[in-house]
Amino acid sequence: MTTPPALLIAGHGTRDDAGAEAFRAFVRELGRRRPELPVAGGFIELSPPPLGEAVAGLVERGVRRFAAVPLMLVSAGHAKGDIPAALAREKERHPGLSYTYGRPLGPHPGLLRVLERRLAEAVDPSWDPAEVTVLLVGRGSTDPDANAEVFKAARLLWEGRGYAGVETAFVSLAKPDVPGGLDRCARLGARRIVVLPYFLFTGILPDRVRMQTEEWAAAHPETEVRSADVIGPEPELLDLVLERYEEAVKGDLRMNCDSCVYRIALPGFEDKVGLPQQPHFHPDDDGHHHHGHGHTHSPSHAH
């Protein structure tokens, strides 16, 4: 029987120890779910272990083939550039190693179900959904396509669930910010708002969303504001990662390139078209095997 490719989970990284441990625990749970698969996980930045260390660990276990899945909700710079370039670097470090690259998680129906549960946990059971406005708060990116994906998730969450509306905000790098998003909800007539963080695990940024929400609520006592929890290591998330793994192994990849800033000349971002991608060097990845890191790689989601 042919040994299936290993599973490598690529995480963003966080300065929050609890958030980093949540990622590591999630990787361990994936390994328990699929004991026949070697499973490892690493970060692009900020947290140990770095992605290179995770790959080296798989190689030490005899792995020659793996599928990498970015544990990210949207396809921004990390998923489009940093991870593919880092994987190409690891292939150079470990001759004979081969891999396929999966797609980010996206607004999958399973994750929308989890978001719906988080909303239900946050609201008063007596509230009528038609009187509740949701503010979905994403990480925020300099990549307009990534920000647009958060708006897509908001629209999909709104469809068929009966809320007064689902608005969108970002905690960094893009507008509206959290106070601006809450202001918009209020201007639209919202009297009950649930702020829903579009994040997988706890961390510095979700904490900031909650803090900014509490500050705004204190200054606007006429509006009832609740904070929902992050997605967390729910069964739907585990299922989705394994679904992305199977897609990558079978070669059934459907990356969205229609509005990718590296392919399409979006207004104000024309200089990014065709831009070569370089690895994002993790501070814990010494990379002493290769000091000539001047290699550049085209965006890996080329078809």
mmCIF file of C-alpha atoms in Angstrom:
data_model
loop_
_atom_site.group_PDB
_atom_site.id
_atom_site.type_symbol
_atom_site.label_atom_id
_atom_site.label_comp_id
_atom_site.label_asym_id
_atom_site.label_seq_id
_atom_site.Cartn_x
_atom_site.Cartn_y
_atom_site.Cartn_z
ATOM 1 C CA MET A 1 0.000 0.000 0.000
ATOM 2 C CA THR A 2 1.336 3.420 -0.933
ATOM 3 C CA THR A 3 2.105 5.643 2.035
ATOM 4 C CA PRO A 4 -0.030 8.814 1.870
ATOM 5 C CA PRO A 5 1.810 12.150 1.811
ATOM 6 C CA ALA A 6 2.392 13.788 5.185
ATOM 7 C CA LEU A 7 0.357 16.804 6.274
ATOM 8 C CA LEU A 8 2.130 20.093 7.022
ATOM 9 C CA ILE A 9 0.093 22.894 8.614
ATOM 10 C CA ALA A 10 1.406 26.419 8.021
ATOM 11 C CA GLY A 11 0.353 28.998 10.599
ATOM 12 C CA HIS A 12 0.604 32.773 10.665
ATOM 13 C CA GLY A 13 2.179 33.144 14.101
ATOM 14 C CA THR A 14 1.253 35.260 17.114
ATOM 15 C CA ARG A 15 2.947 36.968 20.030
ATOM 16 C CA ASP A 16 0.238 35.498 22.230
ATOM 17 C CA ASP A 17 1.440 32.312 23.958
ATOM 18 C CA ALA A 18 -2.083 30.947 24.370
ATOM 19 C CA GLY A 19 -2.806 31.492 20.686
ATOM 20 C CA ALA A 20 0.413 29.751 19.643
ATOM 21 C CA GLU A 21 -0.354 26.822 21.939
ATOM 22 C CA ALA A 22 -3.877 26.611 20.508
ATOM 23 C CA PHE A 23 -2.313 26.129 17.057
ATOM 24 C CA ARG A 24 0.101 23.476 18.335
ATOM 25 C CA ALA A 25 -2.721 21.651 20.144
ATOM 26 C CA PHE A 26 -4.790 21.765 16.945
ATOM 27 C CA VAL A 27 -1.933 20.150 14.998
ATOM 28 C CA ARG A 28 -1.681 17.416 17.658
ATOM 29 C CA GLU A 29 -5.430 16.786 17.391
ATOM 30 C CA LEU A 30 -5.137 16.432 13.602
ATOM 31 C CA GLY A 31 -2.464 13.806 14.202
ATOM 32 C CA ARG A 32 -4.785 11.917 16.554
ATOM 33 C CA ARG A 33 -7.563 12.053 13.967
ATOM 34 C CA ARG A 34 -5.371 10.613 11.234
ATOM 35 C CA PRO A 35 -2.833 8.366 13.019
ATOM 36 C CA GLU A 36 -1.667 6.906 9.703
ATOM 37 C CA LEU A 37 -0.458 10.366 8.593
ATOM 38 C CA PRO A 38 2.720 12.088 9.754
ATOM 39 C CA VAL A 39 1.415 15.528 10.769
ATOM 40 C CA ALA A 40 3.485 18.601 11.635
ATOM 41 C CA GLY A 41 2.883 22.316 11.920
ATOM 42 C CA GLY A 42 4.997 25.457 11.953
ATOM 43 C CA PHE A 43 4.738 29.228 11.797
ATOM 44 C CA ILE A 44 5.839 31.830 9.272
ATOM 45 C CA GLU A 45 6.706 34.342 11.987
ATOM 46 C CA LEU A 46 6.463 35.314 15.662
ATOM 47 C CA SER A 47 5.974 31.858 17.232
ATOM 48 C CA PRO A 48 7.940 28.624 17.515
ATOM 49 C CA PRO A 49 8.310 26.251 15.801
ATOM 50 C CA PRO A 50 9.241 27.840 12.473
ATOM 51 C CA LEU A 51 7.962 26.172 9.328
ATOM 52 C CA GLY A 52 11.463 25.009 8.404
ATOM 53 C CA GLU A 53 11.795 23.131 11.686
ATOM 54 C CA ALA A 54 8.457 21.400 11.087
ATOM 55 C CA VAL A 55 9.618 20.281 7.623
ATOM 56 C CA ALA A 56 12.948 19.080 9.032
ATOM 57 C CA GLY A 57 11.029 17.038 11.615
ATOM 58 C CA LEU A 58 9.001 15.357 8.887
ATOM 59 C CA VAL A 59 12.160 14.592 6.900
ATOM 60 C CA GLU A 60 13.717 13.010 10.000
ATOM 61 C CA ARG A 61 10.657 10.740 10.184
ATOM 62 C CA GLY A 62 11.363 9.553 6.654
ATOM 63 C CA VAL A 63 8.839 11.735 4.866
ATOM 64 C CA ARG A 64 9.603 12.399 1.202
ATOM 65 C CA ARG A 65 6.222 13.807 0.145
ATOM 66 C CA PHE A 66 3.840 16.124 1.940
ATOM 67 C CA ALA A 67 0.845 18.366 1.355
ATOM 68 C CA ALA A 68 0.958 21.808 2.967
ATOM 69 C CA VAL A 69 -2.251 23.489 4.104
ATOM 70 C CA PRO A 70 -2.186 27.167 5.159
ATOM 71 C CA LEU A 71 -4.208 27.488 8.370
ATOM 72 C CA MET A 72 -5.529 30.868 7.272
ATOM 73 C CA LEU A 73 -9.003 32.167 6.611
ATOM 74 C CA VAL A 74 -8.096 34.397 3.674
ATOM 75 C CA SER A 75 -5.539 34.264 0.911
ATOM 76 C CA ALA A 76 -3.319 37.263 1.659
ATOM 77 C CA GLY A 77 0.435 37.828 1.374
ATOM 78 C CA HIS A 78 1.383 34.919 3.633
ATOM 79 C CA ALA A 79 -0.673 32.342 1.745
ATOM 80 C CA LYS A 80 0.120 33.756 -1.702
ATOM 81 C CA GLY A 81 3.809 34.518 -1.253
ATOM 82 C CA ASP A 82 5.561 33.798 2.040
ATOM 83 C CA ILE A 83 4.514 30.171 2.485
ATOM 84 C CA PRO A 84 5.084 29.092 -1.151
ATOM 85 C CA ALA A 85 8.518 30.722 -1.120
ATOM 86 C CA ALA A 86 9.362 29.093 2.233
ATOM 87 C CA LEU A 87 8.291 25.692 0.887
ATOM 88 C CA ALA A 88 10.444 26.160 -2.201
ATOM 89 C CA ARG A 89 13.361 26.983 0.106
ATOM 90 C CA GLU A 90 12.755 23.798 2.111
ATOM 91 C CA LYS A 91 12.766 21.762 -1.086
ATOM 92 C CA GLU A 92 16.239 23.167 -1.820
ATOM 93 C CA ARG A 93 17.375 22.344 1.721
ATOM 94 C CA HIS A 94 16.114 18.755 1.481
ATOM 95 C CA PRO A 95 16.906 17.258 -1.946
ATOM 96 C CA GLY A 96 14.375 14.641 -3.022
ATOM 97 C CA LEU A 97 11.543 16.223 -1.061
ATOM 98 C CA SER A 98 8.331 16.959 -2.959
ATOM 99 C CA TYR A 99 5.121 18.690 -1.913
ATOM 100 C CA THR A 100 1.780 20.009 -3.035
ATOM 101 C CA TYR A 101 0.262 23.198 -1.691
ATOM 102 C CA GLY A 102 -3.346 23.446 -0.583
ATOM 103 C CA ARG A 103 -5.578 26.486 -0.506
ATOM 104 C CA PRO A 104 -6.574 28.611 2.476
ATOM 105 C CA LEU A 105 -9.722 27.793 4.407
ATOM 106 C CA GLY A 106 -12.004 30.494 3.037
ATOM 107 C CA PRO A 107 -15.642 31.081 4.049
ATOM 108 C CA HIS A 108 -16.466 27.370 3.989
ATOM 109 C CA PRO A 109 -20.029 26.387 4.987
ATOM 110 C CA GLY A 110 -18.631 24.483 7.983
ATOM 111 C CA LEU A 111 -16.910 27.604 9.289
ATOM 112 C CA LEU A 112 -20.050 29.661 8.684
ATOM 113 C CA ARG A 113 -21.884 27.191 10.930
ATOM 114 C CA VAL A 114 -19.291 27.771 13.652
ATOM 115 C CA LEU A 115 -19.646 31.552 13.272
ATOM 116 C CA GLU A 116 -23.414 31.148 13.595
ATOM 117 C CA ARG A 117 -22.876 29.210 16.845
ATOM 118 C CA ARG A 118 -20.572 31.923 18.178
ATOM 119 C CA LEU A 119 -23.271 34.495 17.480
ATOM 120 C CA ALA A 120 -25.896 32.365 19.222
ATOM 121 C CA GLU A 121 -23.637 32.098 22.280
ATOM 122 C CA ALA A 122 -23.161 35.865 22.412
ATOM 123 C CA VAL A 123 -26.736 37.081 22.067
ATOM 124 C CA ASP A 124 -29.583 37.035 24.533
ATOM 125 C CA PRO A 125 -31.890 34.103 23.576
ATOM 126 C CA SER A 126 -34.856 36.492 23.643
ATOM 127 C CA TRP A 127 -33.394 38.683 20.923
ATOM 128 C CA ASP A 128 -34.977 38.556 17.502
ATOM 129 C CA PRO A 129 -32.209 38.062 14.875
ATOM 130 C CA ALA A 130 -33.977 40.659 12.721
ATOM 131 C CA GLU A 131 -33.040 43.230 15.380
ATOM 132 C CA VAL A 132 -29.367 42.174 15.554
ATOM 133 C CA THR A 133 -26.608 43.675 13.405
ATOM 134 C CA VAL A 134 -23.388 41.687 13.204
ATOM 135 C CA LEU A 135 -19.968 43.279 12.756
ATOM 136 C CA LEU A 136 -17.552 40.701 11.343
ATOM 137 C CA VAL A 137 -13.984 41.824 12.100
ATOM 138 C CA GLY A 138 -11.104 40.465 10.027
ATOM 139 C CA ARG A 139 -7.362 40.783 10.470
ATOM 140 C CA GLY A 140 -6.932 43.323 7.693
ATOM 141 C CA SER A 141 -4.362 43.292 4.895
ATOM 142 C CA THR A 142 -2.627 45.499 2.369
ATOM 143 C CA ASP A 143 -3.974 43.015 -0.214
ATOM 144 C CA PRO A 144 -7.395 44.190 -1.451
ATOM 145 C CA ASP A 145 -8.340 40.661 -2.527
ATOM 146 C CA ALA A 146 -7.812 39.412 1.032
ATOM 147 C CA ASN A 147 -10.005 42.178 2.450
ATOM 148 C CA ALA A 148 -12.658 41.412 -0.152
ATOM 149 C CA GLU A 149 -12.743 37.789 1.065
ATOM 150 C CA VAL A 150 -13.804 39.011 4.522
ATOM 151 C CA PHE A 151 -16.664 40.917 2.907
ATOM 152 C CA LYS A 152 -17.600 37.724 1.058
ATOM 153 C CA ALA A 153 -17.684 35.823 4.350
ATOM 154 C CA ALA A 154 -19.895 38.544 5.831
ATOM 155 C CA ARG A 155 -22.340 38.316 2.937
ATOM 156 C CA LEU A 156 -22.484 34.511 3.125
ATOM 157 C CA LEU A 157 -23.084 34.706 6.880
ATOM 158 C CA TRP A 158 -25.931 37.163 6.310
ATOM 159 C CA GLU A 159 -27.677 35.074 3.660
ATOM 160 C CA GLY A 160 -30.627 33.124 5.003
ATOM 161 C CA ARG A 161 -29.978 33.694 8.704
ATOM 162 C CA GLY A 162 -32.341 36.577 9.323
ATOM 163 C CA TYR A 163 -29.987 39.150 10.849
ATOM 164 C CA ALA A 164 -30.664 42.830 10.290
ATOM 165 C CA GLY A 165 -27.294 43.001 8.549
ATOM 166 C CA VAL A 166 -23.704 41.824 8.644
ATOM 167 C CA GLU A 167 -21.186 44.654 8.360
ATOM 168 C CA THR A 168 -17.406 44.322 8.042
ATOM 169 C CA ALA A 169 -14.426 45.906 9.778
ATOM 170 C CA PHE A 170 -10.711 45.217 10.250
ATOM 171 C CA VAL A 171 -8.417 45.373 13.222
ATOM 172 C CA SER A 172 -5.375 46.560 11.232
ATOM 173 C CA LEU A 173 -4.115 47.751 7.838
ATOM 174 C CA ALA A 174 -7.554 48.304 6.280
ATOM 175 C CA LYS A 175 -10.655 50.394 6.837
ATOM 176 C CA PRO A 176 -13.076 50.583 8.459
ATOM 177 C CA ASP A 177 -11.442 49.881 11.807
ATOM 178 C CA VAL A 178 -13.471 48.484 14.713
ATOM 179 C CA PRO A 179 -14.764 51.857 16.040
ATOM 180 C CA GLY A 180 -15.500 52.952 12.466
ATOM 181 C CA GLY A 181 -17.403 49.729 11.796
ATOM 182 C CA LEU A 182 -19.431 50.163 14.973
ATOM 183 C CA ASP A 183 -20.166 53.782 14.039
ATOM 184 C CA ARG A 184 -21.445 52.574 10.672
ATOM 185 C CA CYS A 185 -23.734 50.012 12.327
ATOM 186 C CA ALA A 186 -25.134 52.715 14.609
ATOM 187 C CA ARG A 187 -25.703 55.106 11.699
ATOM 188 C CA LEU A 188 -27.656 52.346 9.971
ATOM 189 C CA GLY A 189 -29.957 52.277 12.974
ATOM 190 C CA ALA A 190 -28.531 49.296 14.872
ATOM 191 C CA ARG A 191 -29.507 49.128 18.537
ATOM 192 C CA ARG A 192 -28.132 45.629 19.151
ATOM 193 C CA ILE A 193 -24.712 44.756 17.731
ATOM 194 C CA VAL A 194 -22.673 41.572 18.046
ATOM 195 C CA VAL A 195 -18.981 41.948 17.186
ATOM 196 C CA LEU A 196 -17.777 38.676 15.687
ATOM 197 C CA PRO A 197 -13.994 38.184 15.316
ATOM 198 C CA TYR A 198 -13.071 36.405 12.074
ATOM 199 C CA PHE A 199 -10.087 34.670 13.644
ATOM 200 C CA LEU A 200 -9.276 31.027 14.190
ATOM 201 C CA PHE A 201 -7.674 31.229 17.639
ATOM 202 C CA THR A 202 -7.147 33.643 20.515
ATOM 203 C CA GLY A 203 -4.329 36.157 20.205
ATOM 204 C CA ILE A 204 -3.223 39.771 20.377
ATOM 205 C CA LEU A 205 -5.499 40.942 17.564
ATOM 206 C CA PRO A 206 -8.733 39.271 18.755
ATOM 207 C CA ASP A 207 -7.998 40.687 22.229
ATOM 208 C CA ARG A 208 -7.642 44.129 20.628
ATOM 209 C CA VAL A 209 -10.996 43.700 18.871
ATOM 210 C CA ARG A 210 -12.687 42.942 22.199
ATOM 211 C CA MET A 211 -10.980 45.850 23.951
ATOM 212 C CA GLN A 212 -11.913 48.345 21.226
ATOM 213 C CA THR A 213 -15.471 47.008 21.254
ATOM 214 C CA GLU A 214 -15.744 47.525 25.025
ATOM 215 C CA GLU A 215 -14.360 51.071 24.708
ATOM 216 C CA TRP A 216 -16.891 51.954 21.996
ATOM 217 C CA ALA A 217 -19.759 50.379 23.940
ATOM 218 C CA ALA A 218 -18.863 52.384 27.065
ATOM 219 C CA ALA A 219 -19.041 55.590 25.009
ATOM 220 C CA HIS A 220 -22.386 54.589 23.404
ATOM 221 C CA PRO A 221 -24.631 53.341 26.222
ATOM 222 C CA GLU A 222 -27.702 53.709 24.028
ATOM 223 C CA THR A 223 -26.502 50.724 21.943
ATOM 224 C CA GLU A 224 -26.356 47.175 23.286
ATOM 225 C CA VAL A 225 -23.079 45.587 22.187
ATOM 226 C CA ARG A 226 -21.910 42.026 22.717
ATOM 227 C CA SER A 227 -18.587 40.357 21.811
ATOM 228 C CA ALA A 228 -18.530 36.849 20.340
ATOM 229 C CA ASP A 229 -15.650 34.385 20.606
ATOM 230 C CA VAL A 230 -13.146 33.308 17.940
ATOM 231 C CA ILE A 231 -13.798 30.197 15.831
ATOM 232 C CA GLY A 232 -11.576 27.887 17.876
ATOM 233 C CA PRO A 233 -10.559 24.234 17.305
ATOM 234 C CA GLU A 234 -14.044 23.051 16.408
ATOM 235 C CA PRO A 235 -14.753 19.727 14.615
ATOM 236 C CA GLU A 236 -15.732 21.685 11.495
ATOM 237 C CA LEU A 237 -12.266 23.262 11.390
ATOM 238 C CA LEU A 238 -10.561 19.890 11.720
ATOM 239 C CA ASP A 239 -12.784 18.499 8.955
ATOM 240 C CA LEU A 240 -12.027 21.454 6.685
ATOM 241 C CA VAL A 241 -8.240 21.191 7.090
ATOM 242 C CA LEU A 242 -8.415 17.500 6.177
ATOM 243 C CA GLU A 243 -10.627 18.402 3.204
ATOM 244 C CA ARG A 244 -8.008 20.911 2.030
ATOM 245 C CA TYR A 245 -5.345 18.201 2.520
ATOM 246 C CA GLU A 246 -7.277 15.724 0.340
ATOM 247 C CA GLU A 247 -7.752 18.396 -2.348
ATOM 248 C CA ALA A 248 -4.014 19.070 -2.400
ATOM 249 C CA VAL A 249 -3.124 15.362 -2.557
ATOM 250 C CA LYS A 250 -5.561 14.751 -5.425
ATOM 251 C CA GLY A 251 -4.533 17.913 -7.259
ATOM 252 C CA ASP A 252 -8.087 19.260 -7.081
ATOM 253 C CA LEU A 253 -7.109 22.861 -6.377
ATOM 254 C CA ARG A 254 -9.351 25.785 -7.232
ATOM 255 C CA MET A 255 -7.404 28.827 -6.165
ATOM 256 C CA ASN A 256 -9.155 32.132 -6.671
ATOM 257 C CA CYS A 257 -6.982 34.166 -9.040
ATOM 258 C CA ASP A 258 -9.676 36.425 -10.467
ATOM 259 C CA SER A 259 -8.815 39.360 -8.225
ATOM 260 C CA CYS A 260 -5.294 38.427 -7.127
ATOM 261 C CA VAL A 261 -3.116 41.511 -6.770
ATOM 262 C CA TYR A 262 -0.129 39.565 -8.178
ATOM 263 C CA ARG A 263 -2.014 38.746 -11.385
ATOM 264 C CA ILE A 264 -4.497 41.556 -12.017
ATOM 265 C CA ALA A 265 -3.666 45.272 -12.173
ATOM 266 C CA LEU A 266 -5.995 46.502 -9.446
ATOM 267 C CA PRO A 267 -6.157 50.303 -9.106
ATOM 268 C CA GLY A 268 -3.309 51.544 -6.956
ATOM 269 C CA PHE A 269 -1.584 48.151 -6.852
ATOM 270 C CA GLU A 270 -0.351 47.863 -10.427
ATOM 271 C CA ASP A 271 3.268 47.533 -9.282
ATOM 272 C CA LYS A 272 2.522 44.147 -7.655
ATOM 273 C CA VAL A 273 1.627 42.308 -10.883
ATOM 274 C CA GLY A 274 4.121 39.503 -11.462
ATOM 275 C CA LEU A 275 6.129 40.478 -8.404
ATOM 276 C CA PRO A 276 8.582 37.704 -7.440
ATOM 277 C CA GLN A 277 7.957 36.168 -4.025
ATOM 278 C CA GLN A 278 10.616 35.605 -1.399
ATOM 279 C CA PRO A 279 10.491 33.567 1.810
ATOM 280 C CA HIS A 280 9.443 35.314 4.986
ATOM 281 C CA PHE A 281 12.289 34.442 7.336
ATOM 282 C CA HIS A 282 11.157 33.233 10.712
ATOM 283 C CA PRO A 283 13.383 34.662 13.485
ATOM 284 C CA ASP A 284 13.877 31.163 14.943
ATOM 285 C CA ASP A 285 14.868 29.639 11.612
ATOM 286 C CA ASP A 286 18.635 30.004 11.459
ATOM 287 C CA GLY A 287 18.815 28.726 7.890
ATOM 288 C CA HIS A 288 22.538 28.063 8.324
ATOM 289 C CA HIS A 289 22.475 25.539 5.512
ATOM 290 C CA HIS A 290 21.843 28.276 2.952
ATOM 291 C CA HIS A 291 23.048 31.826 3.234
ATOM 292 C CA GLY A 292 22.405 32.647 -0.403
ATOM 293 C CA HIS A 293 18.721 33.321 0.158
ATOM 294 C CA GLY A 294 18.440 35.654 -2.790
ATOM 295 C CA HIS A 295 16.182 33.234 -4.635
ATOM 296 C CA THR A 296 12.890 34.640 -5.771
ATOM 297 C CA HIS A 297 9.814 32.685 -6.672
ATOM 298 C CA SER A 298 6.767 33.582 -8.664
ATOM 299 C CA PRO A 299 3.493 33.362 -6.794
ATOM 300 C CA SER A 300 2.857 29.686 -6.277
ATOM 301 C CA HIS A 301 -0.799 29.818 -7.146
ATOM 302 C CA ALA A 302 0.073 29.988 -10.838
ATOM 303 C CA HIS A 303 -2.020 27.427 -12.675
#
